[in-house]
């Protein structure tokens, strides 16, 4: 089974609720899972040859939340190529904004540029349609965990 680091960007706690749900589901599948809410580059690097699941909300301006923005900047400025990294991406946003899920999409683009291999499709969760993102994401998480 996989060793998975779940890296969370959250403003109001919805992305963290999804991360906690993911930790439960993936743990039941036999994976070793740890959640990071205020992650450092050093913590990320522990998973460079493992698996990462990024779960982040997006601000109305299409930016990443404050708690994950420093990690994104360090990945962009300091890390470079990550060809051994496998990852998944869940992004929470609001489709009424032109920048729907913009922060998470930018994070995904950065990882793609660095040679990381995304497992499965990105799960985009629209706050207008989904009241409980942790419940909505369950099937995706179970499928993603099985792909590992």
PDB file of C-alpha atoms in Angstrom:
ATOM      1  CA  UNK A   1       0.000   0.000   0.000  1.00  0.00           C
ATOM      2  CA  UNK A   2       1.021   3.618  -0.478  1.00  0.00           C
ATOM      3  CA  UNK A   3       2.398   6.236   1.864  1.00  0.00           C
ATOM      4  CA  UNK A   4       0.258   9.337   1.192  1.00  0.00           C
ATOM      5  CA  UNK A   5       0.753  12.920   2.296  1.00  0.00           C
ATOM      6  CA  UNK A   6      -2.441  14.977   2.149  1.00  0.00           C
ATOM      7  CA  UNK A   7      -1.611  18.678   1.766  1.00  0.00           C
ATOM      8  CA  UNK A   8      -4.493  21.016   2.575  1.00  0.00           C
ATOM      9  CA  UNK A   9      -5.258  24.600   1.610  1.00  0.00           C
ATOM     10  CA  UNK A  10      -8.306  25.855   3.462  1.00  0.00           C
ATOM     11  CA  UNK A  11     -10.014  29.098   4.412  1.00  0.00           C
ATOM     12  CA  UNK A  12     -13.255  28.064   6.111  1.00  0.00           C
ATOM     13  CA  UNK A  13     -12.442  24.423   6.871  1.00  0.00           C
ATOM     14  CA  UNK A  14     -14.254  22.662   4.014  1.00  0.00           C
ATOM     15  CA  UNK A  15     -11.041  21.442   2.372  1.00  0.00           C
ATOM     16  CA  UNK A  16      -9.835  20.191   5.755  1.00  0.00           C
ATOM     17  CA  UNK A  17     -13.102  18.260   6.199  1.00  0.00           C
ATOM     18  CA  UNK A  18     -12.512  16.630   2.799  1.00  0.00           C
ATOM     19  CA  UNK A  19      -8.925  15.811   3.828  1.00  0.00           C
ATOM     20  CA  UNK A  20     -10.087  14.175   7.056  1.00  0.00           C
ATOM     21  CA  UNK A  21     -12.612  12.123   5.079  1.00  0.00           C
ATOM     22  CA  UNK A  22      -9.852  11.129   2.648  1.00  0.00           C
ATOM     23  CA  UNK A  23      -7.631  10.083   5.542  1.00  0.00           C
ATOM     24  CA  UNK A  24     -10.381   7.784   6.836  1.00  0.00           C
ATOM     25  CA  UNK A  25     -11.207   6.235   3.449  1.00  0.00           C
ATOM     26  CA  UNK A  26      -7.606   5.760   2.337  1.00  0.00           C
ATOM     27  CA  UNK A  27      -6.656   4.392   5.755  1.00  0.00           C
ATOM     28  CA  UNK A  28      -9.418   1.772   5.485  1.00  0.00           C
ATOM     29  CA  UNK A  29      -7.919   0.784   2.125  1.00  0.00           C
ATOM     30  CA  UNK A  30      -4.638   0.068   3.904  1.00  0.00           C
ATOM     31  CA  UNK A  31      -2.719   3.201   2.933  1.00  0.00           C
ATOM     32  CA  UNK A  32      -0.566   5.102   5.412  1.00  0.00           C
ATOM     33  CA  UNK A  33      -1.983   8.644   5.414  1.00  0.00           C
ATOM     34  CA  UNK A  34      -0.906  11.872   7.094  1.00  0.00           C
ATOM     35  CA  UNK A  35      -2.662  15.259   6.761  1.00  0.00           C
ATOM     36  CA  UNK A  36      -0.705  18.535   6.645  1.00  0.00           C
ATOM     37  CA  UNK A  37      -2.670  21.754   7.144  1.00  0.00           C
ATOM     38  CA  UNK A  38       0.289  24.159   7.360  1.00  0.00           C
ATOM     39  CA  UNK A  39       2.830  22.189   5.369  1.00  0.00           C
ATOM     40  CA  UNK A  40       6.482  22.966   4.936  1.00  0.00           C
ATOM     41  CA  UNK A  41       8.702  22.158   1.987  1.00  0.00           C
ATOM     42  CA  UNK A  42      10.541  19.630   4.163  1.00  0.00           C
ATOM     43  CA  UNK A  43       7.279  17.776   4.842  1.00  0.00           C
ATOM     44  CA  UNK A  44       6.463  17.758   1.118  1.00  0.00           C
ATOM     45  CA  UNK A  45       9.902  16.385   0.296  1.00  0.00           C
ATOM     46  CA  UNK A  46       9.268  13.363   2.540  1.00  0.00           C
ATOM     47  CA  UNK A  47       6.703  12.303  -0.085  1.00  0.00           C
ATOM     48  CA  UNK A  48       8.626  13.113  -3.290  1.00  0.00           C
ATOM     49  CA  UNK A  49       9.020   9.409  -4.053  1.00  0.00           C
ATOM     50  CA  UNK A  50       5.639   8.504  -2.584  1.00  0.00           C
ATOM     51  CA  UNK A  51       2.143   9.875  -3.197  1.00  0.00           C
ATOM     52  CA  UNK A  52       0.635  13.287  -2.505  1.00  0.00           C
ATOM     53  CA  UNK A  53      -3.011  14.318  -2.446  1.00  0.00           C
ATOM     54  CA  UNK A  54      -3.535  18.084  -2.643  1.00  0.00           C
ATOM     55  CA  UNK A  55      -6.919  19.247  -1.376  1.00  0.00           C
ATOM     56  CA  UNK A  56      -7.397  22.979  -1.612  1.00  0.00           C
ATOM     57  CA  UNK A  57     -10.082  25.567  -1.768  1.00  0.00           C
ATOM     58  CA  UNK A  58      -9.758  28.660  -3.948  1.00  0.00           C
ATOM     59  CA  UNK A  59     -10.412  32.261  -2.953  1.00  0.00           C
ATOM     60  CA  UNK A  60     -12.855  34.383  -4.928  1.00  0.00           C
ATOM     61  CA  UNK A  61      -9.889  35.922  -6.720  1.00  0.00           C
ATOM     62  CA  UNK A  62      -8.733  32.481  -7.868  1.00  0.00           C
ATOM     63  CA  UNK A  63      -5.829  32.332  -5.431  1.00  0.00           C
ATOM     64  CA  UNK A  64      -4.690  29.624  -3.065  1.00  0.00           C
ATOM     65  CA  UNK A  65      -5.555  29.987   0.638  1.00  0.00           C
ATOM     66  CA  UNK A  66      -2.956  31.626   2.881  1.00  0.00           C
ATOM     67  CA  UNK A  67      -2.024  28.375   4.631  1.00  0.00           C
ATOM     68  CA  UNK A  68      -0.858  26.602   1.437  1.00  0.00           C
ATOM     69  CA  UNK A  69       0.440  29.577  -0.549  1.00  0.00           C
ATOM     70  CA  UNK A  70       3.968  29.444   1.022  1.00  0.00           C
ATOM     71  CA  UNK A  71       4.304  25.751   0.085  1.00  0.00           C
ATOM     72  CA  UNK A  72       3.258  26.470  -3.500  1.00  0.00           C
ATOM     73  CA  UNK A  73       5.795  29.319  -3.716  1.00  0.00           C
ATOM     74  CA  UNK A  74       8.597  27.116  -2.374  1.00  0.00           C
ATOM     75  CA  UNK A  75       7.714  24.303  -4.772  1.00  0.00           C
ATOM     76  CA  UNK A  76       7.832  26.812  -7.594  1.00  0.00           C
ATOM     77  CA  UNK A  77      11.000  28.617  -6.508  1.00  0.00           C
ATOM     78  CA  UNK A  78      13.126  25.910  -4.886  1.00  0.00           C
ATOM     79  CA  UNK A  79      12.161  22.387  -5.863  1.00  0.00           C
ATOM     80  CA  UNK A  80      12.269  21.902  -9.618  1.00  0.00           C
ATOM     81  CA  UNK A  81      11.798  18.494 -11.223  1.00  0.00           C
ATOM     82  CA  UNK A  82       9.656  15.902  -9.371  1.00  0.00           C
ATOM     83  CA  UNK A  83       9.425  13.001 -11.799  1.00  0.00           C
ATOM     84  CA  UNK A  84       9.079  10.385  -9.026  1.00  0.00           C
ATOM     85  CA  UNK A  85       6.059  12.078  -7.454  1.00  0.00           C
ATOM     86  CA  UNK A  86       2.568  10.678  -8.023  1.00  0.00           C
ATOM     87  CA  UNK A  87      -0.334  12.855  -6.947  1.00  0.00           C
ATOM     88  CA  UNK A  88      -4.044  13.557  -6.917  1.00  0.00           C
ATOM     89  CA  UNK A  89      -5.899  16.860  -6.810  1.00  0.00           C
ATOM     90  CA  UNK A  90      -9.208  17.902  -5.253  1.00  0.00           C
ATOM     91  CA  UNK A  91     -10.178  21.553  -5.647  1.00  0.00           C
ATOM     92  CA  UNK A  92     -13.065  23.390  -4.023  1.00  0.00           C
ATOM     93  CA  UNK A  93     -14.400  26.550  -5.623  1.00  0.00           C
ATOM     94  CA  UNK A  94     -17.456  28.560  -6.582  1.00  0.00           C
ATOM     95  CA  UNK A  95     -18.526  28.500 -10.222  1.00  0.00           C
ATOM     96  CA  UNK A  96     -20.078  31.973  -9.939  1.00  0.00           C
ATOM     97  CA  UNK A  97     -16.517  33.370 -10.079  1.00  0.00           C
ATOM     98  CA  UNK A  98     -14.601  33.576 -13.366  1.00  0.00           C
ATOM     99  CA  UNK A  99     -11.624  32.098 -11.522  1.00  0.00           C
ATOM    100  CA  UNK A 100     -13.460  28.876 -10.549  1.00  0.00           C
ATOM    101  CA  UNK A 101     -10.940  26.565  -8.849  1.00  0.00           C
ATOM    102  CA  UNK A 102      -8.111  28.747 -10.165  1.00  0.00           C
ATOM    103  CA  UNK A 103      -5.758  28.156  -7.234  1.00  0.00           C
ATOM    104  CA  UNK A 104      -5.977  24.383  -7.482  1.00  0.00           C
ATOM    105  CA  UNK A 105      -5.669  24.435 -11.256  1.00  0.00           C
ATOM    106  CA  UNK A 106      -2.484  26.508 -10.900  1.00  0.00           C
ATOM    107  CA  UNK A 107      -1.130  23.992  -8.363  1.00  0.00           C
ATOM    108  CA  UNK A 108      -1.868  21.153 -10.774  1.00  0.00           C
ATOM    109  CA  UNK A 109      -0.149  23.003 -13.640  1.00  0.00           C
ATOM    110  CA  UNK A 110       2.945  23.553 -11.504  1.00  0.00           C
ATOM    111  CA  UNK A 111       3.180  19.854 -10.624  1.00  0.00           C
ATOM    112  CA  UNK A 112       2.682  18.903 -14.283  1.00  0.00           C
ATOM    113  CA  UNK A 113       5.449  21.310 -15.323  1.00  0.00           C
ATOM    114  CA  UNK A 114       7.729  19.703 -12.734  1.00  0.00           C
ATOM    115  CA  UNK A 115       7.154  16.257 -14.216  1.00  0.00           C
ATOM    116  CA  UNK A 116       4.947  14.825 -11.458  1.00  0.00           C
ATOM    117  CA  UNK A 117       2.448  12.176 -12.549  1.00  0.00           C
ATOM    118  CA  UNK A 118      -1.196  12.862 -11.733  1.00  0.00           C
ATOM    119  CA  UNK A 119      -3.234   9.796 -10.881  1.00  0.00           C
ATOM    120  CA  UNK A 120      -6.778  10.130 -12.173  1.00  0.00           C
ATOM    121  CA  UNK A 121      -8.637  13.300 -13.033  1.00  0.00           C
ATOM    122  CA  UNK A 122      -8.876  16.423 -10.904  1.00  0.00           C
ATOM    123  CA  UNK A 123     -12.013  16.535  -8.775  1.00  0.00           C
ATOM    124  CA  UNK A 124     -13.543  20.011  -8.975  1.00  0.00           C
ATOM    125  CA  UNK A 125     -16.185  20.698  -6.319  1.00  0.00           C
ATOM    126  CA  UNK A 126     -18.586  23.597  -6.898  1.00  0.00           C
ATOM    127  CA  UNK A 127     -19.869  25.211  -3.682  1.00  0.00           C
ATOM    128  CA  UNK A 128     -23.039  26.321  -5.486  1.00  0.00           C
ATOM    129  CA  UNK A 129     -24.045  22.706  -6.210  1.00  0.00           C
ATOM    130  CA  UNK A 130     -22.408  20.808  -3.337  1.00  0.00           C
ATOM    131  CA  UNK A 131     -23.389  21.466   0.276  1.00  0.00           C
ATOM    132  CA  UNK A 132     -21.196  18.771   1.864  1.00  0.00           C
ATOM    133  CA  UNK A 133     -17.949  18.443  -0.095  1.00  0.00           C
ATOM    134  CA  UNK A 134     -16.660  15.723   2.239  1.00  0.00           C
ATOM    135  CA  UNK A 135     -19.625  13.499   1.346  1.00  0.00           C
ATOM    136  CA  UNK A 136     -19.503  14.454  -2.351  1.00  0.00           C
ATOM    137  CA  UNK A 137     -15.816  13.484  -2.618  1.00  0.00           C
ATOM    138  CA  UNK A 138     -16.124   9.993  -1.082  1.00  0.00           C
ATOM    139  CA  UNK A 139     -16.566   8.036  -4.323  1.00  0.00           C
ATOM    140  CA  UNK A 140     -13.723   9.901  -6.027  1.00  0.00           C
ATOM    141  CA  UNK A 141     -11.402   9.254  -3.066  1.00  0.00           C
ATOM    142  CA  UNK A 142     -12.249   5.552  -2.982  1.00  0.00           C
ATOM    143  CA  UNK A 143     -11.599   5.225  -6.714  1.00  0.00           C
ATOM    144  CA  UNK A 144      -8.367   7.242  -6.483  1.00  0.00           C
ATOM    145  CA  UNK A 145      -7.108   5.114  -3.604  1.00  0.00           C
ATOM    146  CA  UNK A 146      -7.797   1.950  -5.607  1.00  0.00           C
ATOM    147  CA  UNK A 147      -5.710   3.316  -8.513  1.00  0.00           C
ATOM    148  CA  UNK A 148      -2.662   3.384  -6.281  1.00  0.00           C
TER     149      UNK A 148
END
